[in-house]
Amino acid sequence: MQNLPTYEDVSAAARRIDGHAHRTPVMRSSTLDRELGAEIFLKAENFQRIGAFKFRGAFNALSRFDEKQKKAGVLAFSSGNHAQAIALAGKLLGISATIIMPEDAPAAKMAATRGYGATVITYDRYSEDRDAIGARLAEEQGSTLIPPYDHPDIIAGQGTAAKELFEEVGELDALFVCLGGGGLLAGSALAAKALSPLAKIYGVEPEAGNDGQQSFRSGQIVRIATPKTIADGAQTPALGNLTFPIIRRDVEDILTVSDGELVDAMRFCASRMKMVVEPTGCLGFAGARQLASRLKGQRVGVIISGGNVDLAQFCELLKGIGE
């Protein structure tokens, strides 16, 4: 196993992405503070380049390529946000990108990935193995495969979002972070332990895909079938070999939320905060609302991870939900 990344790697990543990634805003809502009885700080990565935190890790990883790697290009697999992030980072750094995407990925994410100049290859996420496809193409093309979460440079880059949050608002009592493969949660945990060591860190994943919760509580990585959930960015079958040990060491607990709770969170963000947030992006927010009784009087951070959702799907999900 590779050495696990550290907070020093997060700091180095912050220097590499400075001037390339946006320093996203921290949003507040007095209504939300009253609802939870706490001070809530939302790190709005839906305003990041490509509309999600994934740009941080992608740019950090590709900026470390040597000349041979740059010439051969980059290969990635993703349901959408990592795809767009690698595509844009490659465009900015002059590196050709090939992205393996599930054929049912949101149309907006697929169109944006192609729009950044990447070549897109589709597969059936329920019957084909993206890892096997990626390994085969990497060998055929000689390109460097950058996975969406289980890579030290990806983890370190994603951790810069939490680093910025703590630098802006100070120490927190709790931090809620979405969980798919664990890159953002692991990176955020590294930042939290260095900058707010008493904060309790919670990962939040969809009920249908609770492999992270099972892994956390059993002490070993649990693999599940690809879950069916509106949180397409968290349709991962297992945590990574690098992300899991960091999460197990540094995280307080893994929570799960229903698709209905995600829709409620999306509606709150849209109606009260005027923000479009994708279902996956609301995982941390929904988790904080679920744990409201434990958060009274506390300072709580939430990473809103992204806002890339088809507008037709967004309207359909929110239709019929009352105020």
mmCIF file of C-alpha atoms in Angstrom:
data_model
loop_
_atom_site.group_PDB
_atom_site.id
_atom_site.type_symbol
_atom_site.label_atom_id
_atom_site.label_comp_id
_atom_site.label_asym_id
_atom_site.label_seq_id
_atom_site.Cartn_x
_atom_site.Cartn_y
_atom_site.Cartn_z
ATOM 1 C CA MET A 1 0.000 0.000 0.000
ATOM 2 C CA GLN A 2 1.158 3.535 -0.739
ATOM 3 C CA ASN A 3 1.922 5.820 2.175
ATOM 4 C CA LEU A 4 -1.194 7.656 3.285
ATOM 5 C CA PRO A 5 -1.334 11.362 2.441
ATOM 6 C CA THR A 6 -0.951 13.832 5.305
ATOM 7 C CA TYR A 7 -1.985 17.398 6.080
ATOM 8 C CA GLU A 8 1.347 18.536 4.621
ATOM 9 C CA ASP A 9 0.155 17.113 1.304
ATOM 10 C CA VAL A 10 -3.080 19.100 1.638
ATOM 11 C CA SER A 11 -1.056 22.274 2.228
ATOM 12 C CA ALA A 12 1.122 21.538 -0.815
ATOM 13 C CA ALA A 13 -1.994 20.951 -2.906
ATOM 14 C CA ALA A 14 -3.411 24.300 -1.772
ATOM 15 C CA ARG A 15 -0.307 26.028 -3.124
ATOM 16 C CA ARG A 16 -0.542 24.197 -6.476
ATOM 17 C CA ILE A 17 -4.195 25.011 -7.080
ATOM 18 C CA ASP A 18 -3.956 28.619 -5.883
ATOM 19 C CA GLY A 19 -5.037 30.889 -8.709
ATOM 20 C CA HIS A 20 -6.598 27.998 -10.634
ATOM 21 C CA ALA A 21 -9.362 26.721 -8.330
ATOM 22 C CA HIS A 22 -11.913 29.147 -6.899
ATOM 23 C CA ARG A 23 -11.823 29.942 -3.208
ATOM 24 C CA THR A 24 -15.518 29.214 -2.776
ATOM 25 C CA PRO A 25 -17.807 31.175 -0.440
ATOM 26 C CA VAL A 26 -19.021 30.090 2.976
ATOM 27 C CA MET A 27 -22.794 30.563 3.070
ATOM 28 C CA ARG A 28 -25.010 31.204 6.096
ATOM 29 C CA SER A 29 -28.768 30.981 6.688
ATOM 30 C CA SER A 30 -30.473 32.371 9.780
ATOM 31 C CA THR A 31 -33.410 30.063 9.041
ATOM 32 C CA LEU A 32 -31.102 27.046 9.075
ATOM 33 C CA ASP A 33 -29.405 28.222 12.266
ATOM 34 C CA ARG A 34 -32.814 28.440 13.962
ATOM 35 C CA GLU A 35 -33.896 25.051 12.619
ATOM 36 C CA LEU A 36 -30.832 23.280 13.977
ATOM 37 C CA GLY A 37 -30.250 25.524 16.998
ATOM 38 C CA ALA A 38 -26.635 25.895 15.912
ATOM 39 C CA GLU A 39 -24.318 28.052 13.818
ATOM 40 C CA ILE A 40 -24.113 26.393 10.421
ATOM 41 C CA PHE A 41 -21.367 27.206 7.904
ATOM 42 C CA LEU A 42 -21.906 25.853 4.378
ATOM 43 C CA LYS A 43 -18.785 25.619 2.204
ATOM 44 C CA ALA A 44 -20.363 26.074 -1.232
ATOM 45 C CA GLU A 45 -18.348 23.919 -3.612
ATOM 46 C CA ASN A 46 -21.255 24.081 -6.050
ATOM 47 C CA PHE A 47 -19.607 27.401 -7.020
ATOM 48 C CA GLN A 48 -16.255 25.714 -7.719
ATOM 49 C CA ARG A 49 -14.974 25.412 -11.294
ATOM 50 C CA ILE A 50 -16.940 22.656 -13.110
ATOM 51 C CA GLY A 51 -19.532 23.041 -10.358
ATOM 52 C CA ALA A 52 -17.977 20.699 -7.789
ATOM 53 C CA PHE A 53 -15.051 20.149 -5.419
ATOM 54 C CA LYS A 54 -13.573 17.574 -7.793
ATOM 55 C CA PHE A 55 -11.627 20.247 -9.695
ATOM 56 C CA ARG A 56 -9.334 20.644 -6.690
ATOM 57 C CA GLY A 57 -8.038 17.079 -6.725
ATOM 58 C CA ALA A 58 -7.939 16.806 -10.497
ATOM 59 C CA PHE A 59 -5.834 19.930 -10.990
ATOM 60 C CA ASN A 60 -3.532 18.952 -8.139
ATOM 61 C CA ALA A 61 -2.954 15.489 -9.610
ATOM 62 C CA LEU A 62 -2.423 16.592 -13.204
ATOM 63 C CA SER A 63 -0.147 19.470 -12.222
ATOM 64 C CA ARG A 64 2.302 16.859 -10.905
ATOM 65 C CA PHE A 65 2.604 15.001 -14.237
ATOM 66 C CA ASP A 66 6.070 14.772 -15.765
ATOM 67 C CA GLU A 67 6.642 15.466 -19.461
ATOM 68 C CA LYS A 68 6.215 11.818 -20.460
ATOM 69 C CA GLN A 69 2.867 11.611 -18.672
ATOM 70 C CA LYS A 70 1.692 14.896 -20.167
ATOM 71 C CA LYS A 71 2.476 13.643 -23.661
ATOM 72 C CA ALA A 72 0.695 10.293 -23.163
ATOM 73 C CA GLY A 73 -2.421 11.894 -21.672
ATOM 74 C CA VAL A 74 -4.699 11.137 -18.747
ATOM 75 C CA LEU A 75 -7.426 8.526 -18.353
ATOM 76 C CA ALA A 76 -10.218 8.638 -15.763
ATOM 77 C CA PHE A 77 -13.541 7.011 -14.924
ATOM 78 C CA SER A 78 -16.387 8.940 -13.378
ATOM 79 C CA SER A 79 -20.152 9.376 -13.150
ATOM 80 C CA GLY A 80 -19.700 13.038 -13.925
ATOM 81 C CA ASN A 81 -17.944 15.521 -11.656
ATOM 82 C CA HIS A 82 -14.499 13.874 -11.666
ATOM 83 C CA ALA A 83 -14.923 13.499 -15.428
ATOM 84 C CA GLN A 84 -15.488 17.219 -15.878
ATOM 85 C CA ALA A 85 -12.699 18.054 -13.448
ATOM 86 C CA ILE A 86 -10.104 15.926 -15.243
ATOM 87 C CA ALA A 87 -11.293 17.245 -18.613
ATOM 88 C CA LEU A 88 -10.945 20.901 -17.567
ATOM 89 C CA ALA A 89 -7.676 20.395 -15.700
ATOM 90 C CA GLY A 90 -6.297 18.607 -18.754
ATOM 91 C CA LYS A 91 -7.410 21.441 -21.020
ATOM 92 C CA LEU A 92 -5.767 24.056 -18.786
ATOM 93 C CA LEU A 93 -2.522 22.067 -18.525
ATOM 94 C CA GLY A 94 -2.379 20.934 -22.164
ATOM 95 C CA ILE A 95 -2.974 17.239 -21.373
ATOM 96 C CA SER A 96 -5.348 15.146 -23.517
ATOM 97 C CA ALA A 97 -8.049 13.359 -21.514
ATOM 98 C CA THR A 98 -10.097 10.211 -22.081
ATOM 99 C CA ILE A 99 -13.010 9.692 -19.689
ATOM 100 C CA ILE A 100 -14.949 6.458 -19.058
ATOM 101 C CA MET A 101 -18.503 7.395 -18.031
ATOM 102 C CA PRO A 102 -21.605 5.319 -17.264
ATOM 103 C CA GLU A 103 -24.081 5.491 -20.115
ATOM 104 C CA ASP A 104 -26.770 6.736 -17.711
ATOM 105 C CA ALA A 105 -24.652 9.596 -16.341
ATOM 106 C CA PRO A 106 -26.521 12.931 -16.198
ATOM 107 C CA ALA A 107 -26.662 14.422 -19.695
ATOM 108 C CA ALA A 108 -25.403 17.788 -18.462
ATOM 109 C CA LYS A 109 -22.292 16.222 -16.938
ATOM 110 C CA MET A 110 -21.542 14.210 -20.067
ATOM 111 C CA ALA A 111 -22.032 17.235 -22.328
ATOM 112 C CA ALA A 112 -19.806 19.388 -20.128
ATOM 113 C CA THR A 113 -17.062 16.745 -20.135
ATOM 114 C CA ARG A 114 -17.075 16.658 -23.925
ATOM 115 C CA GLY A 115 -17.278 20.452 -23.965
ATOM 116 C CA TYR A 116 -13.954 20.671 -22.141
ATOM 117 C CA GLY A 117 -12.400 18.655 -24.944
ATOM 118 C CA ALA A 118 -12.248 15.175 -23.448
ATOM 119 C CA THR A 119 -12.982 11.949 -25.324
ATOM 120 C CA VAL A 120 -15.863 10.102 -23.617
ATOM 121 C CA ILE A 121 -16.242 6.298 -23.628
ATOM 122 C CA THR A 122 -19.473 4.962 -22.098
ATOM 123 C CA TYR A 123 -20.204 1.717 -20.227
ATOM 124 C CA ASP A 124 -23.053 0.026 -18.318
ATOM 125 C CA ARG A 125 -22.378 0.672 -14.628
ATOM 126 C CA TYR A 126 -24.617 -2.227 -13.547
ATOM 127 C CA SER A 127 -23.030 -4.943 -15.696
ATOM 128 C CA GLU A 128 -19.507 -3.758 -16.610
ATOM 129 C CA ASP A 129 -16.435 -3.142 -14.437
ATOM 130 C CA ARG A 130 -15.073 0.381 -14.919
ATOM 131 C CA ASP A 131 -11.795 -0.537 -13.188
ATOM 132 C CA ALA A 132 -11.181 -3.315 -15.701
ATOM 133 C CA ILE A 133 -12.061 -1.022 -18.616
ATOM 134 C CA GLY A 134 -9.755 1.674 -17.268
ATOM 135 C CA ALA A 135 -6.839 -0.726 -16.740
ATOM 136 C CA ARG A 136 -7.193 -2.073 -20.286
ATOM 137 C CA LEU A 137 -7.324 1.370 -21.895
ATOM 138 C CA ALA A 138 -4.427 2.675 -19.805
ATOM 139 C CA GLU A 139 -2.282 -0.227 -21.008
ATOM 140 C CA GLU A 140 -3.353 0.249 -24.633
ATOM 141 C CA GLN A 141 -2.835 4.027 -24.645
ATOM 142 C CA GLY A 142 0.082 4.327 -22.242
ATOM 143 C CA SER A 143 -1.861 7.027 -20.432
ATOM 144 C CA THR A 144 -1.906 7.675 -16.675
ATOM 145 C CA LEU A 145 -5.071 6.568 -14.888
ATOM 146 C CA ILE A 146 -6.258 9.035 -12.247
ATOM 147 C CA PRO A 147 -9.073 7.426 -10.214
ATOM 148 C CA PRO A 148 -11.853 9.582 -8.749
ATOM 149 C CA TYR A 149 -10.900 9.153 -5.096
ATOM 150 C CA ASP A 150 -8.271 6.525 -4.253
ATOM 151 C CA HIS A 151 -5.151 8.509 -5.128
ATOM 152 C CA PRO A 152 -2.944 10.537 -2.766
ATOM 153 C CA ASP A 153 -2.968 13.670 -4.944
ATOM 154 C CA ILE A 154 -6.749 13.493 -5.315
ATOM 155 C CA ILE A 155 -7.265 13.116 -1.566
ATOM 156 C CA ALA A 156 -4.879 15.971 -0.797
ATOM 157 C CA GLY A 157 -6.510 18.254 -3.365
ATOM 158 C CA GLN A 158 -10.008 17.604 -2.072
ATOM 159 C CA GLY A 159 -8.860 18.383 1.454
ATOM 160 C CA THR A 160 -8.189 21.980 0.453
ATOM 161 C CA ALA A 161 -11.955 22.694 0.586
ATOM 162 C CA ALA A 162 -12.062 21.945 4.331
ATOM 163 C CA LYS A 163 -8.747 23.749 4.809
ATOM 164 C CA GLU A 164 -10.279 26.921 3.371
ATOM 165 C CA LEU A 165 -13.390 26.508 5.520
ATOM 166 C CA PHE A 166 -11.394 26.324 8.758
ATOM 167 C CA GLU A 167 -9.163 29.211 7.692
ATOM 168 C CA GLU A 168 -12.230 31.387 7.130
ATOM 169 C CA VAL A 169 -14.453 30.493 10.090
ATOM 170 C CA GLY A 170 -12.062 29.042 12.661
ATOM 171 C CA GLU A 171 -12.430 25.858 14.656
ATOM 172 C CA LEU A 172 -15.705 23.928 14.544
ATOM 173 C CA ASP A 173 -17.446 21.404 16.760
ATOM 174 C CA ALA A 174 -18.569 19.208 13.871
ATOM 175 C CA LEU A 175 -18.019 18.818 10.142
ATOM 176 C CA PHE A 176 -20.355 16.967 7.757
ATOM 177 C CA VAL A 177 -19.004 15.719 4.441
ATOM 178 C CA CYS A 178 -20.575 13.664 1.646
ATOM 179 C CA LEU A 179 -19.220 10.162 1.152
ATOM 180 C CA GLY A 180 -18.909 8.206 -2.062
ATOM 181 C CA GLY A 181 -15.460 6.709 -2.502
ATOM 182 C CA GLY A 182 -14.079 8.812 0.320
ATOM 183 C CA GLY A 183 -11.681 11.277 -1.334
ATOM 184 C CA LEU A 184 -13.390 14.403 -0.005
ATOM 185 C CA LEU A 185 -14.052 12.892 3.429
ATOM 186 C CA ALA A 186 -10.495 11.601 3.830
ATOM 187 C CA GLY A 187 -8.970 14.891 2.680
ATOM 188 C CA SER A 188 -11.339 16.881 4.885
ATOM 189 C CA ALA A 189 -10.411 14.701 7.862
ATOM 190 C CA LEU A 190 -6.722 15.448 7.304
ATOM 191 C CA ALA A 191 -7.462 19.188 7.292
ATOM 192 C CA ALA A 192 -9.786 18.972 10.287
ATOM 193 C CA LYS A 193 -7.340 17.078 12.495
ATOM 194 C CA ALA A 194 -4.689 19.707 11.797
ATOM 195 C CA LEU A 195 -6.803 22.879 11.992
ATOM 196 C CA SER A 196 -9.722 21.942 14.266
ATOM 197 C CA PRO A 197 -8.594 18.834 16.158
ATOM 198 C CA LEU A 198 -11.623 18.658 18.475
ATOM 199 C CA ALA A 199 -14.160 18.695 15.636
ATOM 200 C CA LYS A 200 -16.199 15.544 15.143
ATOM 201 C CA ILE A 201 -16.170 14.541 11.501
ATOM 202 C CA TYR A 202 -19.165 12.784 9.958
ATOM 203 C CA GLY A 203 -19.362 11.154 6.562
ATOM 204 C CA VAL A 204 -22.816 10.985 4.975
ATOM 205 C CA GLU A 205 -23.843 8.553 2.235
ATOM 206 C CA PRO A 206 -27.142 7.474 0.665
ATOM 207 C CA GLU A 207 -29.131 4.752 2.433
ATOM 208 C CA ALA A 208 -29.074 2.612 -0.692
ATOM 209 C CA GLY A 209 -25.272 2.701 -0.784
ATOM 210 C CA ASN A 210 -24.114 2.300 2.807
ATOM 211 C CA ASP A 211 -20.899 0.440 2.032
ATOM 212 C CA GLY A 212 -18.948 3.140 3.875
ATOM 213 C CA GLN A 213 -21.024 2.730 7.023
ATOM 214 C CA GLN A 214 -20.688 -1.054 6.860
ATOM 215 C CA SER A 215 -16.933 -0.749 6.319
ATOM 216 C CA PHE A 216 -16.499 1.775 9.136
ATOM 217 C CA ARG A 217 -18.338 -0.396 11.642
ATOM 218 C CA SER A 218 -16.846 -3.733 10.608
ATOM 219 C CA GLY A 219 -13.266 -2.506 10.349
ATOM 220 C CA GLN A 220 -12.736 -3.765 6.814
ATOM 221 C CA ILE A 221 -13.723 -2.589 3.351
ATOM 222 C CA VAL A 222 -17.170 -3.878 2.391
ATOM 223 C CA ARG A 223 -18.063 -4.004 -1.317
ATOM 224 C CA ILE A 224 -21.690 -3.776 -2.465
ATOM 225 C CA ALA A 225 -23.525 -3.804 -5.777
ATOM 226 C CA THR A 226 -23.766 -0.404 -7.463
ATOM 227 C CA PRO A 227 -26.531 1.318 -5.472
ATOM 228 C CA LYS A 228 -29.579 2.897 -7.072
ATOM 229 C CA THR A 229 -30.011 6.403 -5.660
ATOM 230 C CA ILE A 230 -30.565 9.932 -6.934
ATOM 231 C CA ALA A 231 -27.126 10.754 -5.460
ATOM 232 C CA ASP A 232 -25.303 9.670 -8.628
ATOM 233 C CA GLY A 233 -21.969 10.986 -7.363
ATOM 234 C CA ALA A 234 -22.123 8.508 -4.469
ATOM 235 C CA GLN A 235 -22.952 5.381 -6.483
ATOM 236 C CA THR A 236 -19.674 3.775 -5.512
ATOM 237 C CA PRO A 237 -19.443 0.085 -4.559
ATOM 238 C CA ALA A 238 -16.622 0.456 -2.011
ATOM 239 C CA LEU A 239 -14.237 2.816 -0.257
ATOM 240 C CA GLY A 240 -10.633 3.006 -1.462
ATOM 241 C CA ASN A 241 -7.545 1.384 -0.024
ATOM 242 C CA LEU A 242 -6.173 4.836 0.809
ATOM 243 C CA THR A 243 -9.376 6.576 1.823
ATOM 244 C CA PHE A 244 -10.634 3.845 4.176
ATOM 245 C CA PRO A 245 -7.768 3.844 6.704
ATOM 246 C CA ILE A 246 -7.895 7.646 6.991
ATOM 247 C CA ILE A 247 -11.657 7.581 7.469
ATOM 248 C CA ARG A 248 -11.473 4.772 10.016
ATOM 249 C CA ARG A 249 -8.763 6.617 11.962
ATOM 250 C CA ASP A 250 -10.114 10.163 11.912
ATOM 251 C CA VAL A 251 -13.896 10.105 11.380
ATOM 252 C CA GLU A 252 -16.450 10.015 14.210
ATOM 253 C CA ASP A 253 -19.200 8.141 12.350
ATOM 254 C CA ILE A 254 -20.798 7.427 8.980
ATOM 255 C CA LEU A 255 -24.461 8.403 8.599
ATOM 256 C CA THR A 256 -26.966 7.531 5.882
ATOM 257 C CA VAL A 257 -29.824 9.611 4.504
ATOM 258 C CA SER A 258 -32.759 8.761 2.252
ATOM 259 C CA ASP A 259 -33.383 10.130 -1.223
ATOM 260 C CA GLY A 260 -36.375 11.960 0.281
ATOM 261 C CA GLU A 261 -34.114 13.728 2.771
ATOM 262 C CA LEU A 262 -31.849 14.744 -0.106
ATOM 263 C CA VAL A 263 -34.807 16.236 -2.007
ATOM 264 C CA ASP A 264 -35.834 18.171 1.115
ATOM 265 C CA ALA A 265 -32.299 19.516 1.427
ATOM 266 C CA MET A 266 -32.202 20.461 -2.262
ATOM 267 C CA ARG A 267 -35.453 22.359 -1.851
ATOM 268 C CA PHE A 268 -34.177 24.255 1.185
ATOM 269 C CA CYS A 269 -31.019 25.286 -0.669
ATOM 270 C CA ALA A 270 -33.044 26.441 -3.674
ATOM 271 C CA SER A 271 -35.882 28.209 -1.869
ATOM 272 C CA ARG A 272 -34.097 29.694 1.142
ATOM 273 C CA MET A 273 -30.534 30.149 -0.109
ATOM 274 C CA LYS A 274 -31.081 30.526 -3.874
ATOM 275 C CA MET A 275 -28.573 27.757 -4.609
ATOM 276 C CA VAL A 276 -28.876 24.887 -7.056
ATOM 277 C CA VAL A 277 -27.321 21.843 -5.393
ATOM 278 C CA GLU A 278 -27.223 18.345 -6.859
ATOM 279 C CA PRO A 279 -28.493 15.396 -4.785
ATOM 280 C CA THR A 280 -24.983 14.197 -3.889
ATOM 281 C CA GLY A 281 -24.057 17.743 -2.940
ATOM 282 C CA CYS A 282 -26.765 17.717 -0.254
ATOM 283 C CA LEU A 283 -25.566 14.596 1.561
ATOM 284 C CA GLY A 284 -23.613 16.474 4.242
ATOM 285 C CA PHE A 285 -26.418 19.006 4.699
ATOM 286 C CA ALA A 286 -29.054 16.271 5.063
ATOM 287 C CA GLY A 287 -26.825 14.487 7.566
ATOM 288 C CA ALA A 288 -26.484 17.606 9.706
ATOM 289 C CA ARG A 289 -30.270 18.080 9.731
ATOM 290 C CA GLN A 290 -30.683 14.451 10.750
ATOM 291 C CA LEU A 291 -28.341 14.932 13.723
ATOM 292 C CA ALA A 292 -29.836 18.291 14.737
ATOM 293 C CA SER A 293 -30.654 17.208 18.292
ATOM 294 C CA ARG A 294 -26.946 16.595 18.977
ATOM 295 C CA LEU A 295 -25.782 19.883 17.493
ATOM 296 C CA LYS A 296 -27.585 22.411 19.707
ATOM 297 C CA GLY A 297 -25.389 25.417 20.442
ATOM 298 C CA GLN A 298 -22.511 24.133 18.314
ATOM 299 C CA ARG A 299 -20.525 25.554 15.398
ATOM 300 C CA VAL A 300 -21.072 23.192 12.501
ATOM 301 C CA GLY A 301 -19.452 23.005 9.079
ATOM 302 C CA VAL A 302 -21.031 21.378 6.032
ATOM 303 C CA ILE A 303 -19.369 20.893 2.673
ATOM 304 C CA ILE A 304 -21.878 21.342 -0.147
ATOM 305 C CA SER A 305 -20.003 19.247 -2.656
ATOM 306 C CA GLY A 306 -21.519 20.190 -6.011
ATOM 307 C CA GLY A 307 -24.318 21.649 -8.087
ATOM 308 C CA ASN A 308 -24.256 19.700 -11.341
ATOM 309 C CA VAL A 309 -27.799 18.494 -11.877
ATOM 310 C CA ASP A 310 -29.902 18.471 -15.046
ATOM 311 C CA LEU A 311 -32.462 21.237 -14.651
ATOM 312 C CA ALA A 312 -35.248 18.940 -15.868
ATOM 313 C CA GLN A 313 -34.305 16.392 -13.193
ATOM 314 C CA PHE A 314 -33.988 19.150 -10.599
ATOM 315 C CA CYS A 315 -37.505 20.411 -11.322
ATOM 316 C CA GLU A 316 -38.928 16.893 -11.389
ATOM 317 C CA LEU A 317 -37.395 16.011 -8.023
ATOM 318 C CA LEU A 318 -38.724 19.151 -6.363
ATOM 319 C CA LYS A 319 -42.163 19.014 -7.958
ATOM 320 C CA GLY A 320 -44.977 18.440 -5.500
ATOM 321 C CA ILE A 321 -42.887 18.952 -2.368
ATOM 322 C CA GLY A 322 -44.643 21.462 -0.121
ATOM 323 C CA GLU A 323 -43.083 24.390 1.686
#
